[in-house]
XYZ file of C-alpha atoms in Angstrom:
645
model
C 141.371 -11.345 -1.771
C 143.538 -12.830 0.977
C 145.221 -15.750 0.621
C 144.204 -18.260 2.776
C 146.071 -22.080 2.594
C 144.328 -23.634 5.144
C 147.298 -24.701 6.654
C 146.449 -27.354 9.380
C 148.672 -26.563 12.427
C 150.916 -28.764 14.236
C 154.188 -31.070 13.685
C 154.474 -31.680 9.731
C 154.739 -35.140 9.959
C 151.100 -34.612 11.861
C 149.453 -32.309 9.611
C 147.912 -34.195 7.284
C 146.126 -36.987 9.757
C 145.056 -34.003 11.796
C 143.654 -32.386 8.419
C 141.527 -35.319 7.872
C 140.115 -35.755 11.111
C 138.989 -31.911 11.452
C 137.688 -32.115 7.603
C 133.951 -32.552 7.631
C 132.563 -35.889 6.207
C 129.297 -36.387 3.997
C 127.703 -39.311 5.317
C 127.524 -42.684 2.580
C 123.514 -42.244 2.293
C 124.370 -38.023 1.186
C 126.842 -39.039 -1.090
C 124.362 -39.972 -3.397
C 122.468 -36.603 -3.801
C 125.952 -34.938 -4.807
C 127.109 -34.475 -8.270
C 130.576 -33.751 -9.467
C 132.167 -33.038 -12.863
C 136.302 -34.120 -13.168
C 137.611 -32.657 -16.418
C 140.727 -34.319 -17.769
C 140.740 -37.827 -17.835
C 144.649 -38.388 -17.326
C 145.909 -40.169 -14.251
C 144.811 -37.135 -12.176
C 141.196 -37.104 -13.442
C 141.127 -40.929 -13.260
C 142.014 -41.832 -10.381
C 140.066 -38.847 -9.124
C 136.955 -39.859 -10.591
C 136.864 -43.303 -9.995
C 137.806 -42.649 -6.156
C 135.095 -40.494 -5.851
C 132.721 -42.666 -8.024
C 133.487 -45.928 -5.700
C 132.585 -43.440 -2.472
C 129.257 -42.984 -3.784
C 129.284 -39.395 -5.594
C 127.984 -38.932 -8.858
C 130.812 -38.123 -11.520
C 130.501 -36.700 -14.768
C 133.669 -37.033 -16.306
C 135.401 -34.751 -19.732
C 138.149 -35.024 -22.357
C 138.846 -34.176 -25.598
C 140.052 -37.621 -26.680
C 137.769 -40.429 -28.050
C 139.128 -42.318 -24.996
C 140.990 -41.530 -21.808
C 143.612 -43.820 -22.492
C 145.097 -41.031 -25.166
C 145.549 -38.851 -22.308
C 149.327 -36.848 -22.511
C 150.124 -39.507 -18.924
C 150.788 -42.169 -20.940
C 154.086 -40.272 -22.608
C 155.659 -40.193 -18.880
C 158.251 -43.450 -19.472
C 160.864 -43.371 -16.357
C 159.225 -44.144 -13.236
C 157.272 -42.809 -9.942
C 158.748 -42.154 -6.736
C 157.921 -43.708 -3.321
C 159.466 -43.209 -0.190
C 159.482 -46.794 0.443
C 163.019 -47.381 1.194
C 162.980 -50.793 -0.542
C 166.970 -50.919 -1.575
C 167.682 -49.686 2.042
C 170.021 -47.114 0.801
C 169.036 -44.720 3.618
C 165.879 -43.413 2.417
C 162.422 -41.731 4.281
C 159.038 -40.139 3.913
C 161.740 -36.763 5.641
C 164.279 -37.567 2.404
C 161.630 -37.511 -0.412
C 160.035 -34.195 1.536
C 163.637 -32.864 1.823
C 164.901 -33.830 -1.826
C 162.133 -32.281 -3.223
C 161.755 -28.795 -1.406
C 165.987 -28.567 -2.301
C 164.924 -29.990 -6.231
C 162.219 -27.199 -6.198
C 164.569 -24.437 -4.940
C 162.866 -23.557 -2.067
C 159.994 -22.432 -3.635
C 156.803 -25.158 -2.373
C 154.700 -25.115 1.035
C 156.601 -27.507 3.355
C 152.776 -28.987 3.902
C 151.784 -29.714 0.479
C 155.392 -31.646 -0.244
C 155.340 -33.374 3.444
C 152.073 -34.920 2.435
C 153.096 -36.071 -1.196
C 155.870 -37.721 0.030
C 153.850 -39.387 3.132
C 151.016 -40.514 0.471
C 153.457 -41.936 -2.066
C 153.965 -45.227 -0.189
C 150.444 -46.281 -0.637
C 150.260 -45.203 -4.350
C 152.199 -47.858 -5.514
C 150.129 -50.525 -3.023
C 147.491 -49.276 -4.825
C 148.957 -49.687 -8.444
C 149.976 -52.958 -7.998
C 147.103 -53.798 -6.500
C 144.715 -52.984 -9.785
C 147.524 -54.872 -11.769
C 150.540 -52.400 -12.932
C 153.192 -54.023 -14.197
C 156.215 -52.531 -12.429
C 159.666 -54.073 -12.555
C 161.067 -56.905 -10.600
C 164.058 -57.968 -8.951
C 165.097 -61.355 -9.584
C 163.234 -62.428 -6.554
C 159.428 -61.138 -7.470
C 160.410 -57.766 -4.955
C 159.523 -54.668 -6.868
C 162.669 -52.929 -8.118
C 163.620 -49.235 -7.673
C 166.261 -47.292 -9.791
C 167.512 -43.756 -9.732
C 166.545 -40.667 -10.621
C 167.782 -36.519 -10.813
C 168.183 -34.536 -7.577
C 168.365 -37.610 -5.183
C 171.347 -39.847 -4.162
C 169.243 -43.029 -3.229
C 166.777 -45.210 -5.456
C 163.097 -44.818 -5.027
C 161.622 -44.736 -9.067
C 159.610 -47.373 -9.503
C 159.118 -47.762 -12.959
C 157.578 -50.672 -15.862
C 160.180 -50.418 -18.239
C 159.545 -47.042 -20.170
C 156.276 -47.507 -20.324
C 155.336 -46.110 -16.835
C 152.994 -43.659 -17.280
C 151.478 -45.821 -19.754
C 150.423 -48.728 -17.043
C 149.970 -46.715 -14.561
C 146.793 -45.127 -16.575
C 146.023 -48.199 -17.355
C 145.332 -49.035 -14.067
C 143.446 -45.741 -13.258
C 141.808 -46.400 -16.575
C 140.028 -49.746 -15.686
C 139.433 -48.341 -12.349
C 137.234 -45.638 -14.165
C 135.872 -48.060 -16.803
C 134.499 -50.011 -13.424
C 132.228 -47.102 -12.251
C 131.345 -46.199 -15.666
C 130.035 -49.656 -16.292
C 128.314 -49.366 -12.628
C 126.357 -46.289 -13.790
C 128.126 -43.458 -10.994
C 130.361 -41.693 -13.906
C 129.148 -40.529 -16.940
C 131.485 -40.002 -19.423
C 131.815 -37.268 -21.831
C 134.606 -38.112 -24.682
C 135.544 -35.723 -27.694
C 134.202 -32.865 -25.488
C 135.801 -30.044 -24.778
C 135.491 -27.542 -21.562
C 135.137 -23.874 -23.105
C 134.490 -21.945 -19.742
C 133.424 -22.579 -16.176
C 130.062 -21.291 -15.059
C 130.820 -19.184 -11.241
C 126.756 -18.828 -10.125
C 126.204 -17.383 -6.450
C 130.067 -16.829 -6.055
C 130.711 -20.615 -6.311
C 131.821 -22.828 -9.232
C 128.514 -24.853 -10.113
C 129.214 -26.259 -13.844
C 130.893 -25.951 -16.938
C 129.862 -24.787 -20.831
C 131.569 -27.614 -23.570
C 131.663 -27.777 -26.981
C 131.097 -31.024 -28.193
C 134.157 -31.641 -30.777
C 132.009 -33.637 -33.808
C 129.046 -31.915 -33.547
C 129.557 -28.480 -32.047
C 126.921 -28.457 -29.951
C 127.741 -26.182 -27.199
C 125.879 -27.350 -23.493
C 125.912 -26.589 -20.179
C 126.454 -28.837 -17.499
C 125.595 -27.875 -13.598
C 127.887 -29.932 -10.448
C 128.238 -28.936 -6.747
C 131.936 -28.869 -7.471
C 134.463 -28.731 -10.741
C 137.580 -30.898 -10.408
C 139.742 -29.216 -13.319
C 142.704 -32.330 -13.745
C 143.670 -31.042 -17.291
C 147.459 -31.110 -17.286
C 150.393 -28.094 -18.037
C 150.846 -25.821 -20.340
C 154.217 -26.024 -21.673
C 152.679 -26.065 -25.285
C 152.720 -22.182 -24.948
C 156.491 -22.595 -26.630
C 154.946 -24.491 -29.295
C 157.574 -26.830 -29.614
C 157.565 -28.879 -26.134
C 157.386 -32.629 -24.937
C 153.409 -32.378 -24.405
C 151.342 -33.986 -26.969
C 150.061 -31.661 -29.469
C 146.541 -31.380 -28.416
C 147.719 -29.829 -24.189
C 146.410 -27.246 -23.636
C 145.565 -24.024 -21.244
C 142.040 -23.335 -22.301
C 140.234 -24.856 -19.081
C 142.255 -23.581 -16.286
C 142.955 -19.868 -18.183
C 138.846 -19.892 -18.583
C 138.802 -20.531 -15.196
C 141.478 -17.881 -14.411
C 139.528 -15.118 -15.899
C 136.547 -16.407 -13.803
C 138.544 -15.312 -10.364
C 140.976 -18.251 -10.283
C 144.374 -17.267 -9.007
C 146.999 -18.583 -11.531
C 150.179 -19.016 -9.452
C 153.871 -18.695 -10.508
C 153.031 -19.159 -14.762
C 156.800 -18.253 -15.187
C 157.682 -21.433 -13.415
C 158.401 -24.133 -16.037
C 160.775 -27.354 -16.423
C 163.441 -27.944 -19.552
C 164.170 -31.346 -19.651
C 167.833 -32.453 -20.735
C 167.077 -35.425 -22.362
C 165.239 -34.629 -25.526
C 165.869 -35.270 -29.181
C 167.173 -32.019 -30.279
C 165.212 -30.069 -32.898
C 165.703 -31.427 -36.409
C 163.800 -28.883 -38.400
C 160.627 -25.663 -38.604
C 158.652 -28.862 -39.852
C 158.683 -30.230 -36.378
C 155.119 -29.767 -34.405
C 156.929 -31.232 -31.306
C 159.574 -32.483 -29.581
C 160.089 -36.460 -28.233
C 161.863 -37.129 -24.964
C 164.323 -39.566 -23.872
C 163.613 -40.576 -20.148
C 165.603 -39.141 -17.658
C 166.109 -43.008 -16.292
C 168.915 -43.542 -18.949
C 171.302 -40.757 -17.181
C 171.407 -44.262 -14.647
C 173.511 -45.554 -17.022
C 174.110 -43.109 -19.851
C 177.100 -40.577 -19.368
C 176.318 -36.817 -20.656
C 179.485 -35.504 -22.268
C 180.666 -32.818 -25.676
C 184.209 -32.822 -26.869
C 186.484 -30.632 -24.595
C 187.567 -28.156 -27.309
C 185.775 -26.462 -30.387
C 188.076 -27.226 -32.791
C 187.472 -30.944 -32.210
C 183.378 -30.322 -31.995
C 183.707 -28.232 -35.315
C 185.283 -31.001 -37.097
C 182.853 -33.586 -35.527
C 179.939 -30.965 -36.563
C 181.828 -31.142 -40.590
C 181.555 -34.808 -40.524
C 185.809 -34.691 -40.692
C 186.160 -36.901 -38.178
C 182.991 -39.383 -35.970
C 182.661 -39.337 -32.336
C 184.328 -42.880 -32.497
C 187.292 -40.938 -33.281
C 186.888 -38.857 -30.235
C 189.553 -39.991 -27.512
C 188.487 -40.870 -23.977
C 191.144 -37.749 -22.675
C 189.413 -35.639 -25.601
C 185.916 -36.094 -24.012
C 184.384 -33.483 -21.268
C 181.776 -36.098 -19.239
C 180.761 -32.203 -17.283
C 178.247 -33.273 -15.216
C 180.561 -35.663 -13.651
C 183.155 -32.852 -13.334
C 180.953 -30.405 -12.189
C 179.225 -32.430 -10.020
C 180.885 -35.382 -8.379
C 178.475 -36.144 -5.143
C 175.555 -36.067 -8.087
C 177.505 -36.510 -11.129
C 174.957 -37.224 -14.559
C 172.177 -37.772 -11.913
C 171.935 -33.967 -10.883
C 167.989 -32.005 -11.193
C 166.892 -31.266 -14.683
C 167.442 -27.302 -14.245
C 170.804 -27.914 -13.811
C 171.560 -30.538 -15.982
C 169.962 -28.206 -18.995
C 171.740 -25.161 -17.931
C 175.221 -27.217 -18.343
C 173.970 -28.792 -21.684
C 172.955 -25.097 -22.871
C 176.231 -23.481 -21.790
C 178.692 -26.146 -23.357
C 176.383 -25.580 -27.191
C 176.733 -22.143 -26.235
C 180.371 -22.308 -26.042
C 180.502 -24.081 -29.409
C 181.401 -27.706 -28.158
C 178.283 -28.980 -28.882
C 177.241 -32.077 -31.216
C 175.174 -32.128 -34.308
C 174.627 -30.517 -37.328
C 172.956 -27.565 -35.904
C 175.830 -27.668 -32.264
C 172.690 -27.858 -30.055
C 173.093 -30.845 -28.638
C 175.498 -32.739 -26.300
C 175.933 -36.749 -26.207
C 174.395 -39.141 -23.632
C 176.693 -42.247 -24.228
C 176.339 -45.711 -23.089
C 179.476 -47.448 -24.038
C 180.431 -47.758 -20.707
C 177.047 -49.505 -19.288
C 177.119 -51.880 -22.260
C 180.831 -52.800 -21.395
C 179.987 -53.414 -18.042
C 176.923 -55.075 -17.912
C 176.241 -56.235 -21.310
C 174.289 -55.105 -23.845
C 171.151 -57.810 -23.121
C 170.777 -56.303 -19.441
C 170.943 -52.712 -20.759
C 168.130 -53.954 -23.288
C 165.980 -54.987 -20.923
C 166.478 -51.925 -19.302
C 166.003 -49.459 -22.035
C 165.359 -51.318 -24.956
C 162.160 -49.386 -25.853
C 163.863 -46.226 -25.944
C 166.524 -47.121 -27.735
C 164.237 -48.489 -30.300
C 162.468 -45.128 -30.468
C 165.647 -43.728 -30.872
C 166.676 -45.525 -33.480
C 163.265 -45.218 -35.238
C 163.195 -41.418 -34.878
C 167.265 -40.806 -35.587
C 168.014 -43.719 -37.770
C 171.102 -43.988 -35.175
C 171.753 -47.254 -33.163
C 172.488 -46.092 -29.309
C 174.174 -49.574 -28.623
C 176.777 -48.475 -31.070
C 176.977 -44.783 -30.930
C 175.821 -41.738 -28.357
C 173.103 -40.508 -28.443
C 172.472 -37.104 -29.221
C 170.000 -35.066 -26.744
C 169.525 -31.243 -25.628
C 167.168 -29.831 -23.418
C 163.444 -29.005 -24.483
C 160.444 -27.517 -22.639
C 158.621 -30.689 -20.435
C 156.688 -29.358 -17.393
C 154.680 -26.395 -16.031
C 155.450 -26.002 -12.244
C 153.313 -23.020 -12.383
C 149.911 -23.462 -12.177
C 146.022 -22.652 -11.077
C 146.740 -21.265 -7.312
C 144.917 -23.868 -4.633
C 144.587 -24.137 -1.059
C 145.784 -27.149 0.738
C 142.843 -28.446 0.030
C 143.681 -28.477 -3.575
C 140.697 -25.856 -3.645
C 141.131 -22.746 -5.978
C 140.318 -19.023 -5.138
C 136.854 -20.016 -6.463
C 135.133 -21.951 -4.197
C 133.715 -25.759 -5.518
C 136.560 -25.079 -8.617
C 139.667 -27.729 -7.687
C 142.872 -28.275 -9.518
C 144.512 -31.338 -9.285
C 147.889 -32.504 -10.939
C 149.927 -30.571 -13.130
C 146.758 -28.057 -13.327
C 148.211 -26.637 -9.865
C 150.781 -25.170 -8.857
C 151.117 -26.713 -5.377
C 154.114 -29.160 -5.108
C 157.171 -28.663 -7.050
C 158.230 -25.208 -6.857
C 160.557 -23.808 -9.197
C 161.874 -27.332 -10.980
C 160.048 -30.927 -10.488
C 162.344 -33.485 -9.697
C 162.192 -36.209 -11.986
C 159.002 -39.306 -11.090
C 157.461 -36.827 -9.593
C 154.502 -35.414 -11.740
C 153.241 -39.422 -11.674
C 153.137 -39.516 -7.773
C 151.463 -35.590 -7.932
C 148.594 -36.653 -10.354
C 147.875 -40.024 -8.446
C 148.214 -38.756 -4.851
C 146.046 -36.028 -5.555
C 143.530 -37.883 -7.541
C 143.406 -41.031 -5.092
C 144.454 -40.090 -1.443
C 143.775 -36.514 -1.170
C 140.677 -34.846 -3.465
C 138.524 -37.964 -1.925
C 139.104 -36.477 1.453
C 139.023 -32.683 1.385
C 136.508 -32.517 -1.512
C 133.659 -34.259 1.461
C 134.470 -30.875 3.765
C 133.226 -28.346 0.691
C 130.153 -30.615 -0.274
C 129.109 -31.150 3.447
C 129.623 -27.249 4.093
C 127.086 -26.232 1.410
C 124.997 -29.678 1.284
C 122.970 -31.903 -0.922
C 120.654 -29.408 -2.451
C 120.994 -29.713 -5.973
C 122.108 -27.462 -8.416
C 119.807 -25.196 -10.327
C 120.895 -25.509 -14.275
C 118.309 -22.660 -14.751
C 120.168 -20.053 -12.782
C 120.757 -17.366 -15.150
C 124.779 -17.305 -15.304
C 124.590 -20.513 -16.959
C 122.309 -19.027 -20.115
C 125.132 -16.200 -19.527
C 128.159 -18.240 -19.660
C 126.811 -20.286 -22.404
C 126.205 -17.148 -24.692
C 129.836 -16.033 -23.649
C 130.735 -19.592 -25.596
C 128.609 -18.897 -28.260
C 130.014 -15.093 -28.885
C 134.038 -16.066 -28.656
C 133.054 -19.190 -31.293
C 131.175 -16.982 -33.884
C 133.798 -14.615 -33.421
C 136.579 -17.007 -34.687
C 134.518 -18.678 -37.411
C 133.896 -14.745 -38.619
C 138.001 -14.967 -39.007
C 137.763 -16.054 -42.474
C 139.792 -13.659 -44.575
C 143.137 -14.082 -42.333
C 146.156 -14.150 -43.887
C 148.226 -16.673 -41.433
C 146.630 -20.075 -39.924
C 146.359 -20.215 -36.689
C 149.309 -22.393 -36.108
C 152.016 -19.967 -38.092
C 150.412 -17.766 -34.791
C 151.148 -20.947 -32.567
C 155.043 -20.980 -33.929
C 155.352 -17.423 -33.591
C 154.333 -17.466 -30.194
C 156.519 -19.912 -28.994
C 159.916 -18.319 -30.888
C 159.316 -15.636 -28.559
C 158.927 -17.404 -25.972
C 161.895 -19.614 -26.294
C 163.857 -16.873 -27.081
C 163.171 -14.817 -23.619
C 161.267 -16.583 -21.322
C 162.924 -20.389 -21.653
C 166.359 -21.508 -20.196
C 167.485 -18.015 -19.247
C 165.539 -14.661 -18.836
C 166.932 -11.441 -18.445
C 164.969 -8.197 -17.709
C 166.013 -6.350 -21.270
C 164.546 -9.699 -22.847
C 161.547 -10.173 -20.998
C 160.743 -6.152 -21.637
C 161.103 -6.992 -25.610
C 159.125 -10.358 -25.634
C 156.066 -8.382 -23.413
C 155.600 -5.750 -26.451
C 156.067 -8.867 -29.018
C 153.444 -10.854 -27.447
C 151.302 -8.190 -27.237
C 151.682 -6.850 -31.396
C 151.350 -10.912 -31.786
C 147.840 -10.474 -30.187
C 146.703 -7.452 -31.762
C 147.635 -9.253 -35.718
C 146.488 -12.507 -34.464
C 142.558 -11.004 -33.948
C 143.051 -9.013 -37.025
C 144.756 -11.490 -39.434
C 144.751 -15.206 -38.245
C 142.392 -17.372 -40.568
C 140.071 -20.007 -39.264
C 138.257 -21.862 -41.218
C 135.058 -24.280 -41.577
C 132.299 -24.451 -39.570
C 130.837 -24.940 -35.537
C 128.624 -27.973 -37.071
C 131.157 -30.052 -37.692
C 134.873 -31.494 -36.777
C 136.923 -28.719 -36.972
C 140.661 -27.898 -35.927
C 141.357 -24.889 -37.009
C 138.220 -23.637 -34.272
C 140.175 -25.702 -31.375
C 142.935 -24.317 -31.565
C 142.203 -20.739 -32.675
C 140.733 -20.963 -29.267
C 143.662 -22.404 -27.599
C 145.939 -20.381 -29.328
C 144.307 -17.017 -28.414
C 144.549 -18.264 -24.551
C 148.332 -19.171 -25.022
C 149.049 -16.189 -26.408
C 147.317 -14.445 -23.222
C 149.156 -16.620 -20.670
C 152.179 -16.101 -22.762
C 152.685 -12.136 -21.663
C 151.220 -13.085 -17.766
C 154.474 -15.325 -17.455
C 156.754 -12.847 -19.242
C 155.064 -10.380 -16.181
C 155.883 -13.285 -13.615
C 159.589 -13.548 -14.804
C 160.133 -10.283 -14.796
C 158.656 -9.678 -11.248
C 160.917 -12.259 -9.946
C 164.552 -10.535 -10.237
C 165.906 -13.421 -8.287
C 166.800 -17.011 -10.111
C 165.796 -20.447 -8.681
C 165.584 -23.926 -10.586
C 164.445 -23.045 -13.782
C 163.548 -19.815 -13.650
C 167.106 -18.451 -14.255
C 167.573 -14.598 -14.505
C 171.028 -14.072 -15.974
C 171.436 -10.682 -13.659
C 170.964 -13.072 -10.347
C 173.643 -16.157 -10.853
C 176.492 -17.562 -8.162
C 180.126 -16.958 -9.168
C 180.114 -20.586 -10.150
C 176.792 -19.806 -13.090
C 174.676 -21.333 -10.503
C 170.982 -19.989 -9.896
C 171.039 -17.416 -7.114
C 168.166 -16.906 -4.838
C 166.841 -13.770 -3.076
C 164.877 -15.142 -0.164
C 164.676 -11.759 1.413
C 162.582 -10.267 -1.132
C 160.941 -13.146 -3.395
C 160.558 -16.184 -0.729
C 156.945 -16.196 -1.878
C 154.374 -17.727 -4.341
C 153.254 -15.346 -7.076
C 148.995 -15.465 -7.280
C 147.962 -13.418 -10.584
C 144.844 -12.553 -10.029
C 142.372 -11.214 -13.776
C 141.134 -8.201 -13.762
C 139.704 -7.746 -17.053
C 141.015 -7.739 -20.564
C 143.820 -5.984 -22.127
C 144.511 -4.779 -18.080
C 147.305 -5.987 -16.028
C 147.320 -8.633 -13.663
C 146.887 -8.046 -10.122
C 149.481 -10.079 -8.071
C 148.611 -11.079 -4.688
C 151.395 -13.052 -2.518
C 151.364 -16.018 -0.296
C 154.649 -15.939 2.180
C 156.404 -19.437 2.136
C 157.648 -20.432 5.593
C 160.314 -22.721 6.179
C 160.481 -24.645 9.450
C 161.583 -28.023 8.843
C 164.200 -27.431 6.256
C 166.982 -24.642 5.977
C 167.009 -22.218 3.401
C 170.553 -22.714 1.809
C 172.494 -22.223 -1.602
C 171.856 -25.260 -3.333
C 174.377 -27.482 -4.354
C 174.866 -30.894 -6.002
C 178.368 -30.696 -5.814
């Protein structure tokens, strides 16, 4: 299949008002006889389905939690970005485009960014608007603060609760068309596969998650808003329940996944205490404001720090390396997460680094607290420091923090067009489900302003020109691909619960998994690596099927069957982005080959030969993945080394 964008032509800063006018519209009495289904209830499917409800579509909305409120947005805690220009530091709807093509390395359609950026302005009209809580100067104005990759302040953030408030607000906004009757809403359901009738997407199979019972639903369009898939490493930021399963289902229905070897490690995590972890918590990236990142400058004064001889009180001012800030003076401890983790990684690596296991550097706030006061740096961060203190039994106001980088955010993603349309048609991806925005690293406050500008300012727009192209006859729930999908369901469930003489559980599988893929296909990849992870991900697959144990019953709550199935799709997409990373012999943002770095250890592009997106396209089991390529073009930006120098 050719790739086709649907790239609307003109100036960029044109592009998306000339999109909308040429877009064909469904009239207000139409929008009535058109049903749509929205899986994920996060602020992507939130906003998405209560935009669309309050237009006058019928919405059907899915998760897997008793409540949309549990969705994994409520974990983001630093802030959003708008392009508002509020602290008139010198910034644009151009700067936020610019910063984050350079934060992505190059690797994200100058349309799709140009039009985040341009949309971001009104998200936050909107937020406040419905009631979010965001942070205040002294004078009522809304306040900004600073985030990686950019040199002027445009977060807008509610405490470290962002995320949290800001699905609140999508949250009510859903609750109001619920209570109005236009979305139905499906909780403790979970999507199983995506029924493709007549060469368009027309409904989904679930499994409902107390019960079992295993339906079919029928939509003129599917709206797939179900987050990343950084859970394939087991141990990540995401909360324990993210998954793959809907958008891999849809995958191996004829949805293009795009660049799966694309994902973010965050700097500012609590390092790894133990194998009894099930996941990792992060530290928002708003405390390297304030917080300095440093390790000791020599190993013999980290090994004696490590042997509890001496405490990093003890540790000298001339004795500390604050790297970042050497490294990186125009930056300094503000630099993109890629780079910031690649820095942490290489000073552990050399043996300077903090803790008991010398995986971790500090992130120390001494200097804030000196110079502002403790109070004001509490009302800053206090949350964060409390979960700090709760989860370390360490008190931040008195000593560094310890943090070291963990696995936060999938770049990669379902393939859509600029439409936010995938290669099936009526089957959307919106958020972190997509590839579309970010490229090879997401700069910090940015997933927020993805999930809400797709969700309210751009699905409600381009999802009208698909409805009105095939119009307002409704969908036939007898059509014989959804018996056929359904019995698919049916076959892949018995087939786990017939698992019961395993000799591992399903998550010893899960752990597994993701010690492989830490090990080759997290900070840094190299081809030897990637060759050895392929044939252990594929033994892992042939053992898990033969050996993995899964207990209980369909009838009934049961997590071993959930994630049996979401294991067995992790440990799929596992080997397609060990193919992806070792298809692109070139490093940018946080894909980082080790045979492609500056003579500084910076990440080295190839332009020439990889300026592309990667579009895997399924061609049946156990075969390899067919990759198709979409050329990126750069005309508004120049392709350069980058550097935060």
């Amino acid at each position: 299949m050719e790739l086709n964008a649907k790239l609307p032509e003109g100036p960029l800063a044109e592009k998306w008002n000339k999109q909308k006018f040429n877009l064909k519209l469904v009239n207000p009495a139409n929008k009535r006889k058109y049903h749509v289904i929205v899986v994920g209830t996060g602020l992507a499917g939130a906003s998405a389905a209560a935009s669309l409800a309050e237009l006058g579509y019928n919405v059907t909305a899915f998760c897997f939690h008793d409540s949309p409120r549990r969705a994994h947005s409520i974990a983001a805690q630093g802030g959003i970005n708008a392009a508002k220009n509020y602290q008139n530091d010198g910034d644009s709807v151009f700067r936020l485009f610019y910063d984050t093509i350079k934060g992505g390395d190059y690797r994200s359609r100058e349309e799709n960014v140009y039009r985040l950026a341009e949309v971001s302005v009104n998200i936050i009209d909107q937020c406040v608007a419905q009631g979010v809580p965001f942070a205040r100067e002294y004078g009522g104005l809304l306040d900004n603060r600073s985030f990686g990759g950019a040199q002027v302040s445009r977060t807008f953030y509610a405490r470290g609760q962002t995320g949290q408030q800001l699905l609140l607000g999508a949250y009510s906004s859903l609750n109001r068309q619920i209570h109005l009757g236009k979305v139905k809403m499906y909780t403790r359901t979970e999507m199983l596969d995506l029924v493709v009738a007549d060469g368009k997407a027309q409904g989904i199979v679930t499994r409902n998650l107390r019960t079992g019972a295993i339906e079919t639903h029928a939509a003129h369009a599917v709206l797939l808003c179900t987050g990343g898939y950084s859970n394939v490493f087991y141990l990540s930021t995401n909360a324990i329940g993210s998954n793959v399963t809907a958008a891999w289902r849809a995958h191996k229905r004829g949805a293009y996944f795009a660049n799966p070897c694309f994902t973010q490690i965050h700097p500012t995590c609590i390092p790894v205490s133990g194998d009894h972890q099930s996941k990792l918590t992060l530290m928002s990236e708003s405390l390297r404001n304030d917080g300095r990142v440093w390790a000791p400058k020599t190993v013999a004064i980290a090994e004696r720090l490590r042997k509890g001889e001496i405490k990093v009180t003890d540790i000298k001012e001339e004795d500390r390396d604050y790297f970042l800030e050497r490294k990186y003076p125009s930056f300094g401890n503000l630099v993109p997460r890629d780079v910031a983790s690649r820095n942490a990684k290489e000073v552990s690596d050399e043996g300077r680094g903090v803790g008991a296991s010398g995986k971790a550097v500090f992130l120390d706030f001494a200097e804030a607290i000196s110079r502002l006061g403790e109070d004001t740096v509490a009302a800053k961060y206090g949350n964060l420091f409390d979960m700090y203190y709760q989860i370390t039994d360490e008190n931040p106001y008195k000593q560094p923090m310890r943090i070291y980088p963990a696995v936060h955010y999938t770049m990669g993603g379902l393939w859509v067009d600029y439409n936010l349309m995938t290669t099936i048609p009526g089957c959307y991806a919106l958020g972190e489900a997509n590839f579309s925005d970010h490229g090879a690293n997401r700069l910090g406050a940015s997933a927020l302003m993805q999930g809400l500008a797709d969700g309210y300012f751009v699905i409600p727009y381009t999802l009208g020109d698909y409805l009105a192209t095939i119009g307002p006859k409704a969908v036939d729930p007898n059509h014989p691909a959804f018996a056929k999908t359904k019995k698919d369901v049916e076959v892949r469930v018995a087939k786990f619960l017939s698992m019961k003489k395993g000799t591992k559980t399903v998550n010893e599988y899960h752990r597994d998994l993701g010690h492989i893929m830490w090990e080759y296909c997290g900070m840094a990849r190299n081809e030897a690596g990637l060759i050895k992870a392929k044939g252990l991900i594929q033994a892992l697959k042939v053992d898990f099927w033969k050996n993995a144990l899964v207990m209980g019953e369909n009838e009934e709550i049961n997590f071993s069957l959930e994630r049996a199935g979401r294991v067995a799709d992790f440990i799929e997409l596992g080997e397609l982005m060990v193919d992806d990373a070792l298809m692109r012999r070139e490093s940018c943002g946080g894909h980082f080959r080790e045979e492609s770095q500056t003579e500084e250890g910076e990440a080295k592009r190839d332009d020439e030969n990889f300026s592309f997106v990667a579009a895997w396209e399924y061609t049946g089991e156990n075969q390899p993945e067919k990759l198709n390529k979409e050329d990126l073009y750069f005309e508004n930006v120049k392709l350069t080394q980058r550097s935060y120098k």
